[in-house]
Short mmCIF file of C-alpha atoms in Angstrom, two decimals:
data_model
loop_
_atom_site.label_atom_id
_atom_site.label_comp_id
_atom_site.label_asym_id
_atom_site.label_seq_id
_atom_site.Cartn_x
_atom_site.Cartn_y
_atom_site.Cartn_z
CA UNK T 1 48.98 -142.69 110.40
CA UNK T 2 50.18 -145.60 108.32
CA UNK T 3 49.62 -144.96 104.57
CA UNK T 4 48.10 -148.41 104.11
CA UNK T 5 45.56 -147.83 106.89
CA UNK T 6 44.71 -144.43 105.46
CA UNK T 7 44.19 -145.98 102.01
CA UNK T 8 41.73 -148.48 103.54
CA UNK T 9 39.84 -145.69 105.28
CA UNK T 10 39.60 -143.69 102.07
CA UNK T 11 38.36 -146.76 100.16
CA UNK T 12 35.83 -147.53 102.92
CA UNK T 13 34.43 -144.00 102.81
CA UNK T 14 34.11 -144.16 99.04
CA UNK T 15 32.33 -147.53 99.09
CA UNK T 16 29.95 -147.36 102.04
CA UNK T 17 26.51 -145.77 101.90
CA UNK T 18 25.16 -144.41 105.18
CA UNK T 19 26.40 -147.05 107.60
CA UNK T 20 28.75 -145.73 110.27
CA UNK T 21 31.16 -148.58 110.93
CA UNK T 22 32.89 -146.64 113.69
CA UNK T 23 29.80 -146.89 115.87
CA UNK T 24 28.93 -150.45 114.84
CA UNK T 25 32.32 -152.02 115.65
CA UNK T 26 34.45 -151.64 118.77
CA UNK T 27 37.96 -153.06 118.83
CA UNK T 28 38.46 -155.52 121.64
CA UNK T 29 41.81 -157.07 120.73
CA UNK T 30 44.56 -157.22 118.14
CA UNK T 31 47.13 -159.62 116.72
CA UNK T 32 49.83 -157.26 115.34
CA UNK T 33 51.22 -157.61 111.87
CA UNK T 34 54.09 -160.05 111.57
CA UNK T 35 56.40 -160.27 108.60
CA UNK T 36 56.52 -164.02 109.12
CA UNK T 37 52.72 -164.39 109.01
CA UNK T 38 52.19 -161.39 106.69
CA UNK T 39 48.84 -160.87 108.39
CA UNK T 40 47.21 -158.57 110.93
CA UNK T 41 44.03 -159.41 112.84
CA UNK T 42 41.67 -157.40 115.03
CA UNK T 43 38.85 -158.58 117.29
CA UNK T 44 35.75 -156.42 116.85
CA UNK T 45 32.59 -156.35 118.97
CA UNK T 46 29.70 -156.11 116.47
CA UNK T 47 26.82 -154.02 117.86
CA UNK T 48 24.39 -155.43 115.28
CA UNK T 49 25.04 -158.95 116.59
CA UNK T 50 24.59 -158.11 120.23
CA UNK T 51 28.27 -157.37 120.79
CA UNK T 52 29.45 -160.77 119.60
CA UNK T 53 33.05 -160.87 118.43
CA UNK T 54 34.14 -160.80 114.78
CA UNK T 55 37.67 -161.75 113.75
CA UNK T 56 38.82 -159.46 110.93
CA UNK T 57 42.09 -160.24 109.16
CA UNK T 58 43.96 -158.45 106.41
CA UNK T 59 47.28 -159.29 104.78
CA UNK T 60 49.00 -160.85 101.81
CA UNK T 61 46.12 -162.22 99.65
CA UNK T 62 47.82 -165.48 98.70
CA UNK T 63 48.68 -166.17 102.34
CA UNK T 64 45.25 -165.13 103.58
CA UNK T 65 43.46 -167.21 100.96
CA UNK T 66 45.09 -170.36 102.31
CA UNK T 67 43.37 -169.71 105.67
CA UNK T 68 39.91 -169.25 104.15
CA UNK T 69 37.25 -171.92 103.74
CA UNK T 70 34.42 -169.69 102.46
CA UNK T 71 33.99 -166.50 100.48
CA UNK T 72 31.48 -163.69 100.79
CA UNK T 73 28.93 -163.67 97.97
CA UNK T 74 26.39 -160.91 98.42
CA UNK T 75 25.19 -161.31 101.99
CA UNK T 76 25.93 -165.04 102.10
CA UNK T 77 29.08 -167.05 102.83
CA UNK T 78 29.55 -169.89 100.33
CA UNK T 79 32.22 -172.59 100.28
CA UNK T 80 35.44 -171.57 98.57
CA UNK T 81 36.03 -173.98 95.69
CA UNK T 82 39.33 -174.70 93.99
CA UNK T 83 38.05 -172.98 90.84
CA UNK T 84 37.29 -169.83 92.79
CA UNK T 85 40.69 -169.97 94.52
CA UNK T 86 42.36 -170.10 91.11
CA UNK T 87 40.21 -167.23 89.85
CA UNK T 88 41.01 -165.08 92.89
CA UNK T 89 44.75 -165.81 92.55
CA UNK T 90 44.57 -164.86 88.86
CA UNK T 91 42.95 -161.56 89.86
CA UNK T 92 45.71 -160.96 92.39
CA UNK T 93 48.33 -161.63 89.70
CA UNK T 94 46.58 -159.23 87.33
CA UNK T 95 46.56 -156.47 89.94
CA UNK T 96 50.21 -157.19 90.75
CA UNK T 97 51.12 -156.96 87.05
CA UNK T 98 49.72 -153.43 87.15
CA UNK T 99 52.26 -152.64 89.92
CA UNK T 100 49.52 -152.52 92.56
CA UNK T 101 50.13 -153.59 96.13
CA UNK T 102 47.47 -156.12 97.03
CA UNK T 103 45.91 -156.81 100.41
CA UNK T 104 43.24 -159.36 101.10
CA UNK T 105 40.48 -159.04 103.72
CA UNK T 106 38.69 -161.90 105.48
CA UNK T 107 36.66 -162.40 108.62
CA UNK T 108 35.11 -164.95 110.94
CA UNK T 109 32.18 -164.53 113.29
CA UNK T 110 32.35 -165.92 116.80
CA UNK T 111 29.39 -166.70 119.06
CA UNK T 112 30.90 -165.14 122.17
CA UNK T 113 30.79 -161.58 123.44
CA UNK T 114 33.99 -162.06 125.40
CA UNK T 115 37.08 -161.65 123.21
CA UNK T 116 39.24 -164.78 123.21
CA UNK T 117 42.97 -164.69 123.68
CA UNK T 118 44.45 -162.94 120.66
CA UNK T 119 46.73 -165.48 119.04
CA UNK T 120 47.35 -166.96 115.61
CA UNK T 121 44.88 -169.81 116.18
CA UNK T 122 42.06 -167.38 115.42
CA UNK T 123 43.34 -166.88 111.86
CA UNK T 124 41.61 -169.94 110.41
CA UNK T 125 38.29 -170.95 108.81
CA UNK T 126 37.97 -167.40 107.52
CA UNK T 127 35.46 -166.00 105.04
CA UNK T 128 37.23 -164.28 102.16
CA UNK T 129 35.72 -160.80 101.67
CA UNK T 130 37.83 -159.47 98.84
CA UNK T 131 41.13 -158.04 97.72
CA UNK T 132 42.22 -154.42 97.51
CA UNK T 133 44.77 -153.07 95.02
CA UNK T 134 46.64 -149.93 96.01
CA UNK T 135 49.10 -147.89 94.03
CA UNK T 136 52.23 -147.15 96.01
CA UNK T 137 54.27 -145.21 93.47
CA UNK T 138 57.98 -144.67 93.99
CA UNK T 139 59.11 -141.12 94.59
CA UNK T 140 59.58 -139.17 91.35
CA UNK T 141 63.34 -138.94 91.86
CA UNK T 142 63.79 -142.66 92.61
CA UNK T 143 64.27 -143.79 89.00
CA UNK T 144 66.91 -141.15 88.25
CA UNK T 145 68.72 -141.95 91.50
CA UNK T 146 68.81 -145.67 90.74
CA UNK T 147 70.13 -144.96 87.23
CA UNK T 148 72.83 -142.73 88.74
CA UNK T 149 73.73 -145.45 91.23
CA UNK T 150 74.07 -148.01 88.42
CA UNK T 151 76.37 -145.63 86.51
CA UNK T 152 78.47 -145.39 89.67
CA UNK T 153 78.85 -149.15 89.79
CA UNK T 154 76.40 -149.54 92.67
CA UNK T 155 74.00 -152.45 92.36
CA UNK T 156 70.55 -151.70 93.75
CA UNK T 157 68.58 -154.65 95.19
CA UNK T 158 64.92 -154.58 96.21
CA UNK T 159 63.88 -156.66 99.22
CA UNK T 160 60.17 -156.46 99.96
CA UNK T 161 57.28 -158.32 101.47
CA UNK T 162 55.07 -157.46 98.49
CA UNK T 163 53.78 -159.91 95.89
CA UNK T 164 56.51 -161.11 93.54
CA UNK T 165 54.77 -159.73 90.43
CA UNK T 166 54.20 -156.34 92.07
CA UNK T 167 57.84 -156.15 93.13
CA UNK T 168 59.05 -157.22 89.69
CA UNK T 169 56.88 -154.66 87.89
CA UNK T 170 58.00 -151.81 90.15
CA UNK T 171 61.62 -152.93 89.80
CA UNK T 172 61.24 -152.95 86.02
CA UNK T 173 59.83 -149.42 86.01
CA UNK T 174 62.75 -148.23 88.15
CA UNK T 175 65.43 -150.04 86.16
CA UNK T 176 66.41 -152.44 88.94
CA UNK T 177 67.96 -155.74 87.94
CA UNK T 178 67.81 -157.73 84.73
CA UNK T 179 64.94 -159.50 83.02
CA UNK T 180 63.46 -162.98 83.18
CA UNK T 181 63.12 -163.06 79.41
CA UNK T 182 59.61 -163.70 78.12
CA UNK T 183 57.97 -162.24 81.18
CA UNK T 184 59.94 -159.02 80.75
CA UNK T 185 60.15 -158.65 84.50
CA UNK T 186 63.13 -158.21 86.77
CA UNK T 187 64.59 -161.46 88.09
CA UNK T 188 62.90 -162.26 91.37
CA UNK T 189 63.33 -164.74 94.18
CA UNK T 190 60.57 -165.30 96.73
CA UNK T 191 61.04 -166.15 100.37
CA UNK T 192 59.64 -169.63 99.78
CA UNK T 193 62.13 -170.24 96.97
CA UNK T 194 64.92 -168.85 99.09
CA UNK T 195 64.12 -171.33 101.87
CA UNK T 196 64.74 -174.17 99.42
CA UNK T 197 68.28 -172.97 98.61
CA UNK T 198 71.42 -173.83 100.52
CA UNK T 199 73.98 -171.13 101.20
CA UNK T 200 76.17 -172.02 98.22
CA UNK T 201 73.28 -171.96 95.76
CA UNK T 202 72.01 -168.72 97.27
CA UNK T 203 75.41 -167.12 96.71
CA UNK T 204 75.24 -168.10 93.04
CA UNK T 205 71.68 -166.80 92.66
CA UNK T 206 72.53 -163.58 94.51
CA UNK T 207 74.92 -162.63 91.72
CA UNK T 208 72.01 -162.09 89.31
CA UNK T 209 68.83 -161.74 91.38
CA UNK T 210 68.02 -158.15 92.25
CA UNK T 211 64.44 -158.47 93.53
CA UNK T 212 63.43 -160.51 96.57
CA UNK T 213 59.70 -160.70 97.32
CA UNK T 214 57.56 -162.13 100.11
CA UNK T 215 60.57 -162.28 102.37
CA UNK T 216 60.84 -162.63 106.14
CA UNK T 217 63.47 -160.93 108.35
CA UNK T 218 65.65 -164.04 108.45
CA UNK T 219 65.73 -163.98 104.66
CA UNK T 220 67.22 -160.47 104.71
CA UNK T 221 69.97 -161.72 106.96
CA UNK T 222 70.74 -164.60 104.58
CA UNK T 223 70.75 -162.26 101.57
CA UNK T 224 73.22 -159.92 103.28
CA UNK T 225 75.39 -162.90 104.18
CA UNK T 226 75.34 -164.22 100.61
CA UNK T 227 76.33 -160.85 99.17
CA UNK T 228 79.13 -160.35 101.69
CA UNK T 229 80.38 -163.88 100.96
CA UNK T 230 80.81 -162.68 97.37
CA UNK T 231 83.08 -159.91 98.76
CA UNK T 232 80.52 -157.23 97.98
CA UNK T 233 80.29 -154.15 100.19
CA UNK T 234 76.69 -154.21 101.35
CA UNK T 235 74.60 -151.25 102.51
CA UNK T 236 71.27 -152.40 103.94
CA UNK T 237 68.26 -150.18 104.64
CA UNK T 238 65.54 -151.03 107.12
CA UNK T 239 63.03 -149.57 109.53
CA UNK T 240 61.56 -152.34 111.66
CA UNK T 241 62.65 -154.17 114.77
CA UNK T 242 63.06 -157.34 112.71
CA UNK T 243 65.44 -155.56 110.35
CA UNK T 244 67.99 -155.00 113.12
CA UNK T 245 69.98 -158.25 112.56
CA UNK T 246 70.38 -157.55 108.84
CA UNK T 247 71.33 -153.92 109.52
CA UNK T 248 73.94 -155.11 112.00
CA UNK T 249 75.32 -157.74 109.61
CA UNK T 250 75.68 -155.35 106.66
CA UNK T 251 78.85 -153.33 106.09
CA UNK T 252 76.72 -150.19 106.31
CA UNK T 253 73.35 -150.37 108.06
CA UNK T 254 71.04 -147.51 107.11
CA UNK T 255 67.95 -146.99 109.29
CA UNK T 256 64.98 -144.85 108.36
CA UNK T 257 64.86 -141.67 110.41
CA UNK T 258 61.10 -141.08 110.08
CA UNK T 259 59.55 -144.55 109.91
CA UNK T 260 62.40 -146.38 111.63
CA UNK T 261 62.11 -147.89 115.08
CA UNK T 262 64.56 -147.12 117.86
CA UNK T 263 65.90 -150.68 117.65
CA UNK T 264 66.66 -150.28 113.93
CA UNK T 265 68.36 -146.94 114.55
CA UNK T 266 70.51 -148.40 117.30
CA UNK T 267 71.60 -151.29 115.07
CA UNK T 268 72.40 -149.09 112.07
CA UNK T 269 75.57 -147.22 111.20
CA UNK T 270 73.68 -144.36 109.60
CA UNK T 271 70.20 -142.84 109.92
CA UNK T 272 68.45 -141.53 106.82
CA UNK T 273 66.71 -138.39 108.02
CA UNK T 274 64.19 -138.11 105.15
CA UNK T 275 63.68 -141.84 104.35
CA UNK T 276 64.54 -141.06 100.72
CA UNK T 277 66.69 -143.36 98.60
CA UNK T 278 67.83 -140.37 96.54
CA UNK T 279 69.53 -139.02 99.66
CA UNK T 280 71.69 -142.15 99.84
CA UNK T 281 72.84 -141.60 96.25
CA UNK T 282 73.45 -137.91 97.00
CA UNK T 283 75.56 -138.94 100.01
CA UNK T 284 77.61 -141.27 97.80
CA UNK T 285 78.12 -138.44 95.32
CA UNK T 286 79.20 -136.08 98.10
CA UNK T 287 81.50 -138.68 99.60
CA UNK T 288 83.17 -139.30 96.26
CA UNK T 289 83.57 -135.55 95.74
CA UNK T 290 85.22 -135.19 99.16
CA UNK T 291 87.54 -138.10 98.48
CA UNK T 292 88.41 -136.66 95.05
CA UNK T 293 89.29 -133.33 96.69
CA UNK T 294 91.47 -135.09 99.25
CA UNK T 295 93.36 -136.71 96.38
CA UNK T 296 93.68 -133.32 94.66
CA UNK T 297 95.04 -131.84 97.89
CA UNK T 298 97.59 -134.65 98.23
CA UNK T 299 98.50 -134.62 94.55
CA UNK T 300 99.22 -130.90 94.72
CA UNK T 301 101.15 -130.80 97.98
CA UNK T 302 103.25 -133.89 97.26
CA UNK T 303 104.02 -132.81 93.69
CA UNK T 304 105.03 -129.33 94.81
CA UNK T 305 107.11 -130.62 97.71
CA UNK T 306 108.71 -133.27 95.52
CA UNK T 307 109.76 -130.48 93.19
CA UNK T 308 111.37 -128.59 96.04
CA UNK T 309 113.14 -131.67 97.41
CA UNK T 310 114.45 -132.65 93.98
CA UNK T 311 115.52 -129.07 93.33
CA UNK T 312 117.67 -129.07 96.44
CA UNK T 313 118.97 -132.61 95.89
CA UNK T 314 119.82 -132.23 92.19
CA UNK T 315 121.07 -128.70 92.78
CA UNK T 316 123.59 -129.90 95.34
CA UNK T 317 124.59 -133.06 93.44
CA UNK T 318 124.92 -131.19 90.16
CA UNK T 319 126.31 -127.94 91.58
CA UNK T 320 129.48 -127.95 89.46
CA UNK T 321 127.52 -128.59 86.29
CA UNK T 322 125.05 -125.80 87.04
CA UNK T 323 127.65 -123.26 88.08
CA UNK T 324 126.80 -123.48 91.79
CA UNK T 325 130.46 -123.69 92.79
CA UNK T 326 131.61 -124.55 96.30
CA UNK T 327 132.77 -121.66 98.42
CA UNK T 328 135.31 -122.85 100.90
CA UNK T 329 133.96 -126.05 102.44
CA UNK T 330 130.30 -125.29 101.80
CA UNK T 331 128.12 -125.90 98.75
CA UNK T 332 126.00 -123.10 97.42
CA UNK T 333 122.37 -124.22 97.74
CA UNK T 334 120.07 -123.48 94.78
CA UNK T 335 117.43 -122.03 97.14
CA UNK T 336 117.69 -120.53 100.61
CA UNK T 337 115.85 -122.00 103.60
CA UNK T 338 113.68 -118.88 103.90
CA UNK T 339 112.70 -119.19 100.24
CA UNK T 340 111.65 -122.82 100.68
CA UNK T 341 109.65 -121.88 103.76
CA UNK T 342 107.96 -119.11 101.78
CA UNK T 343 106.94 -121.57 99.06
CA UNK T 344 105.50 -123.95 101.66
CA UNK T 345 103.77 -121.22 103.65
CA UNK T 346 102.25 -119.08 100.90
CA UNK T 347 102.00 -120.90 97.60
CA UNK T 348 101.24 -124.33 99.08
CA UNK T 349 98.77 -123.36 101.79
CA UNK T 350 96.25 -121.09 100.04
CA UNK T 351 95.85 -123.06 96.79
CA UNK T 352 95.88 -126.35 98.67
CA UNK T 353 93.02 -125.27 100.90
CA UNK T 354 91.13 -123.89 97.89
CA UNK T 355 91.34 -127.31 96.22
CA UNK T 356 89.20 -128.59 99.09
CA UNK T 357 86.34 -126.50 97.66
CA UNK T 358 86.82 -127.67 94.10
CA UNK T 359 83.58 -128.80 92.41
CA UNK T 360 83.34 -132.57 91.97
CA UNK T 361 84.50 -134.07 88.67
CA UNK T 362 81.72 -134.31 86.11
CA UNK T 363 82.22 -138.06 85.91
CA UNK T 364 82.39 -138.62 89.67
CA UNK T 365 79.30 -140.87 89.50
CA UNK T 366 80.43 -142.67 86.38
CA UNK T 367 83.55 -144.11 87.93
CA UNK T 368 83.63 -147.63 89.39
CA UNK T 369 83.75 -147.97 93.18
CA UNK T 370 87.12 -148.22 94.86
CA UNK T 371 88.15 -151.54 96.30
CA UNK T 372 88.85 -151.60 100.04
CA UNK T 373 92.44 -152.55 99.26
CA UNK T 374 93.01 -149.58 96.93
CA UNK T 375 95.44 -146.99 98.26
CA UNK T 376 94.71 -143.29 98.38
CA UNK T 377 98.02 -142.65 96.63
CA UNK T 378 98.03 -145.37 93.98
CA UNK T 379 100.72 -146.17 91.45
CA UNK T 380 99.53 -143.78 88.69
CA UNK T 381 99.27 -140.95 91.19
CA UNK T 382 102.72 -141.72 92.60
CA UNK T 383 104.29 -141.69 89.13
CA UNK T 384 102.54 -138.39 88.36
CA UNK T 385 103.94 -136.86 91.55
CA UNK T 386 107.48 -137.99 90.67
CA UNK T 387 107.17 -136.78 87.06
CA UNK T 388 105.86 -133.37 88.14
CA UNK T 389 108.58 -133.04 90.77
CA UNK T 390 111.31 -133.82 88.23
CA UNK T 391 109.96 -131.33 85.68
CA UNK T 392 109.55 -128.65 88.36
CA UNK T 393 113.10 -129.22 89.65
CA UNK T 394 114.52 -129.16 86.11
CA UNK T 395 112.73 -125.87 85.33
CA UNK T 396 113.93 -124.27 88.58
CA UNK T 397 117.57 -125.33 88.14
CA UNK T 398 117.56 -124.30 84.49
CA UNK T 399 116.34 -120.82 85.47
CA UNK T 400 119.28 -120.58 87.91
CA UNK T 401 121.77 -121.94 85.35
CA UNK T 402 120.69 -119.45 82.68
CA UNK T 403 121.68 -116.55 84.90
CA UNK T 404 124.85 -117.85 86.58
CA UNK T 405 128.23 -117.38 84.94
CA UNK T 406 129.42 -120.86 84.02
CA UNK T 407 127.32 -123.98 84.06
CA UNK T 408 125.54 -125.47 81.04
CA UNK T 409 124.45 -122.07 79.68
CA UNK T 410 126.77 -119.27 80.84
CA UNK T 411 125.08 -116.11 82.15
CA UNK T 412 126.19 -112.88 83.67
CA UNK T 413 123.94 -112.32 86.70
CA UNK T 414 124.84 -112.53 90.37
CA UNK T 415 124.03 -115.48 92.61
CA UNK T 416 121.23 -113.48 94.29
CA UNK T 417 119.61 -112.69 90.93
CA UNK T 418 120.00 -116.31 89.77
CA UNK T 419 118.41 -117.60 92.98
CA UNK T 420 115.56 -115.12 92.58
CA UNK T 421 114.96 -116.52 89.09
CA UNK T 422 114.92 -120.07 90.42
CA UNK T 423 112.79 -119.03 93.40
CA UNK T 424 110.24 -117.30 91.15
CA UNK T 425 110.17 -120.21 88.71
CA UNK T 426 109.52 -122.64 91.57
CA UNK T 427 106.70 -120.48 92.95
CA UNK T 428 104.97 -120.11 89.57
CA UNK T 429 105.43 -123.81 88.82
CA UNK T 430 103.75 -124.64 92.13
CA UNK T 431 100.78 -122.52 91.09
CA UNK T 432 100.58 -124.32 87.73
CA UNK T 433 100.68 -127.61 89.63
CA UNK T 434 97.60 -126.51 91.58
CA UNK T 435 95.62 -126.51 88.35
CA UNK T 436 97.22 -129.76 87.22
CA UNK T 437 96.13 -131.41 90.46
CA UNK T 438 92.42 -130.74 89.91
CA UNK T 439 92.09 -133.89 87.81
CA UNK T 440 94.20 -136.88 86.89
CA UNK T 441 92.59 -137.03 83.43
CA UNK T 442 90.83 -133.79 82.53
CA UNK T 443 92.74 -130.84 81.10
CA UNK T 444 93.67 -128.06 83.49
CA UNK T 445 91.78 -125.67 81.18
CA UNK T 446 88.51 -127.60 81.61
CA UNK T 447 86.17 -125.53 83.81
CA UNK T 448 89.13 -123.23 84.46
CA UNK T 449 87.19 -120.63 86.47
CA UNK T 450 84.75 -123.00 88.20
CA UNK T 451 86.68 -122.73 91.49
CA UNK T 452 86.85 -119.03 92.28
CA UNK T 453 88.58 -119.69 95.59
CA UNK T 454 91.47 -121.31 93.75
CA UNK T 455 91.73 -118.41 91.30
CA UNK T 456 91.75 -115.98 94.22
CA UNK T 457 94.33 -118.02 96.17
CA UNK T 458 96.68 -118.15 93.17
CA UNK T 459 96.28 -114.43 92.51
CA UNK T 460 96.96 -113.65 96.18
CA UNK T 461 100.06 -115.86 96.19
CA UNK T 462 101.40 -114.08 93.10
CA UNK T 463 100.84 -110.65 94.68
CA UNK T 464 102.72 -111.74 97.80
CA UNK T 465 105.58 -113.08 95.71
CA UNK T 466 105.82 -109.83 93.76
CA UNK T 467 106.24 -108.06 97.10
CA UNK T 468 109.03 -110.47 98.05
CA UNK T 469 110.79 -109.71 94.75
CA UNK T 470 110.44 -105.91 94.78
CA UNK T 471 110.07 -104.75 98.42
CA UNK T 472 113.55 -103.82 99.70
CA UNK T 473 112.91 -105.02 103.23
CA UNK T 474 111.74 -108.39 101.92
CA UNK T 475 114.69 -108.57 99.52
CA UNK T 476 116.94 -108.58 102.55
CA UNK T 477 114.84 -111.12 104.45
CA UNK T 478 114.49 -113.59 101.57
CA UNK T 479 117.73 -113.00 99.68
CA UNK T 480 115.97 -111.79 96.50
CA UNK T 481 116.61 -109.10 93.90
CA UNK T 482 114.19 -107.27 91.56
CA UNK T 483 113.57 -108.96 88.20
CA UNK T 484 113.06 -107.38 84.81
CA UNK T 485 110.18 -107.99 82.39
CA UNK T 486 112.19 -110.49 80.33
CA UNK T 487 113.11 -112.35 83.50
CA UNK T 488 109.42 -112.78 84.37
CA UNK T 489 108.63 -114.03 80.87
CA UNK T 490 111.44 -116.57 81.13
CA UNK T 491 110.32 -117.71 84.60
CA UNK T 492 106.72 -118.16 83.44
CA UNK T 493 107.83 -120.04 80.32
CA UNK T 494 110.02 -122.42 82.29
CA UNK T 495 107.46 -122.91 85.05
CA UNK T 496 104.72 -123.67 82.51
CA UNK T 497 106.63 -126.80 81.47
CA UNK T 498 104.97 -128.63 84.40
CA UNK T 499 101.61 -127.73 82.85
CA UNK T 500 102.44 -128.84 79.30
CA UNK T 501 104.07 -132.10 80.34
CA UNK T 502 101.03 -132.94 82.48
CA UNK T 503 98.64 -131.96 79.67
CA UNK T 504 100.47 -134.38 77.37
CA UNK T 505 100.24 -137.17 79.95
CA UNK T 506 96.51 -136.55 80.46
CA UNK T 507 95.91 -136.60 76.71
CA UNK T 508 97.56 -140.03 76.51
CA UNK T 509 95.43 -141.29 79.42
CA UNK T 510 92.21 -139.98 77.83
CA UNK T 511 93.10 -141.58 74.52
CA UNK T 512 93.69 -144.96 76.19
CA UNK T 513 90.39 -144.71 78.03
CA UNK T 514 88.61 -143.77 74.80
CA UNK T 515 90.14 -146.75 73.00
CA UNK T 516 89.19 -149.03 75.90
CA UNK T 517 85.56 -147.90 75.66
#
């Protein structure tokens, strides 16, 4: 059942002597709990009074107290004086300061055995019986999750029907919001105070207030509207029927999967299966990791393909300089079509897919949220792609030039051998780029072996390329020739230039970020 009801039953069993209330009272009617009234009332037939009806009400103590004219003192009902009201309210505040949820209990005896119509008019002239304080501790992981959300630039706001002091104390223990100074409590705004604010003032207060207490459903809708008016992206959680409008109005409505009503689930964009706030933070972390891997995938493929495009473009434009002389009416391309297809098919596919399994960056939850207007391929990423493509093209064309007779550095090899050098350099450079693409800031050597799929994909691509270089049947198909040991060393050295240039760029970026901090 409901945890609050269970807590009352446990307290009742601890307090009563031998009286069996289940046999004494029979429920004859009910006024359900309403977040507007913050009360719930039942009509009970009392066997000790000949079956006459008793109105029993529980709810927010400060609200309930306003509907009471007497208080229970021993077995008598005495008038409720202003001094006693103040004393009871002080007790409620003290319990709330101890982070206890407080519920008041009151009753009224009727002289009829027939239950009247169950409506709010019965909740008056009540006899105040007492107040109950219950501990409703947050889940153990809640504090750490809220701290992680704050590091990620996510502002956590508490909206509750609880007493303002209770909400503020719990918020303080969880690290939600700022402080009201001398009180040392999180800044709070009650539903009554919220009613007195116009929309403009509410928008201003919403920038700093992180705890809303004693609120009604319409207040939640106004809070969501105020936050969205400030251009915030709002995710709203809720479980009740009355939460549906706020869930619908939020950018992301999150309904509780266990305690949530069908109406709330229908209005929401997402359903939280375990009703645990930590799961929301875990989902944000996973989403950021997926997005980071998409960017890695794009950074790798576009950088590698830019290198190939620039190799062909610069190789054709600069053919006379590089020693790629025209034969008849045709230019000699730096790489053959089959070689380019091989690079795209083997070296791009395996490592690119492996990057999709890369572990998330260690600082994935310490980065600010992206703006909706931010592009997936932003300016820094675009410049990195162009820089990597230029370096890769330069390394590939230099490997060809070093082996061709003529050009900038005269060599003595044949065109097939020179192309094989350029082909091999391009392949190895693409594999270096795969490690470069894992992060826009961290060194490629950081957590080098953390993605075993990527290590395996690179090793497999190298094995396949060795076959292309040395297998006679593949030599014919791809226009390659076997390379010597010195040739491999030269290809690796030239290809590694994409790694060292990117390492230098990342070092500059990290230094700027360190200075900014």
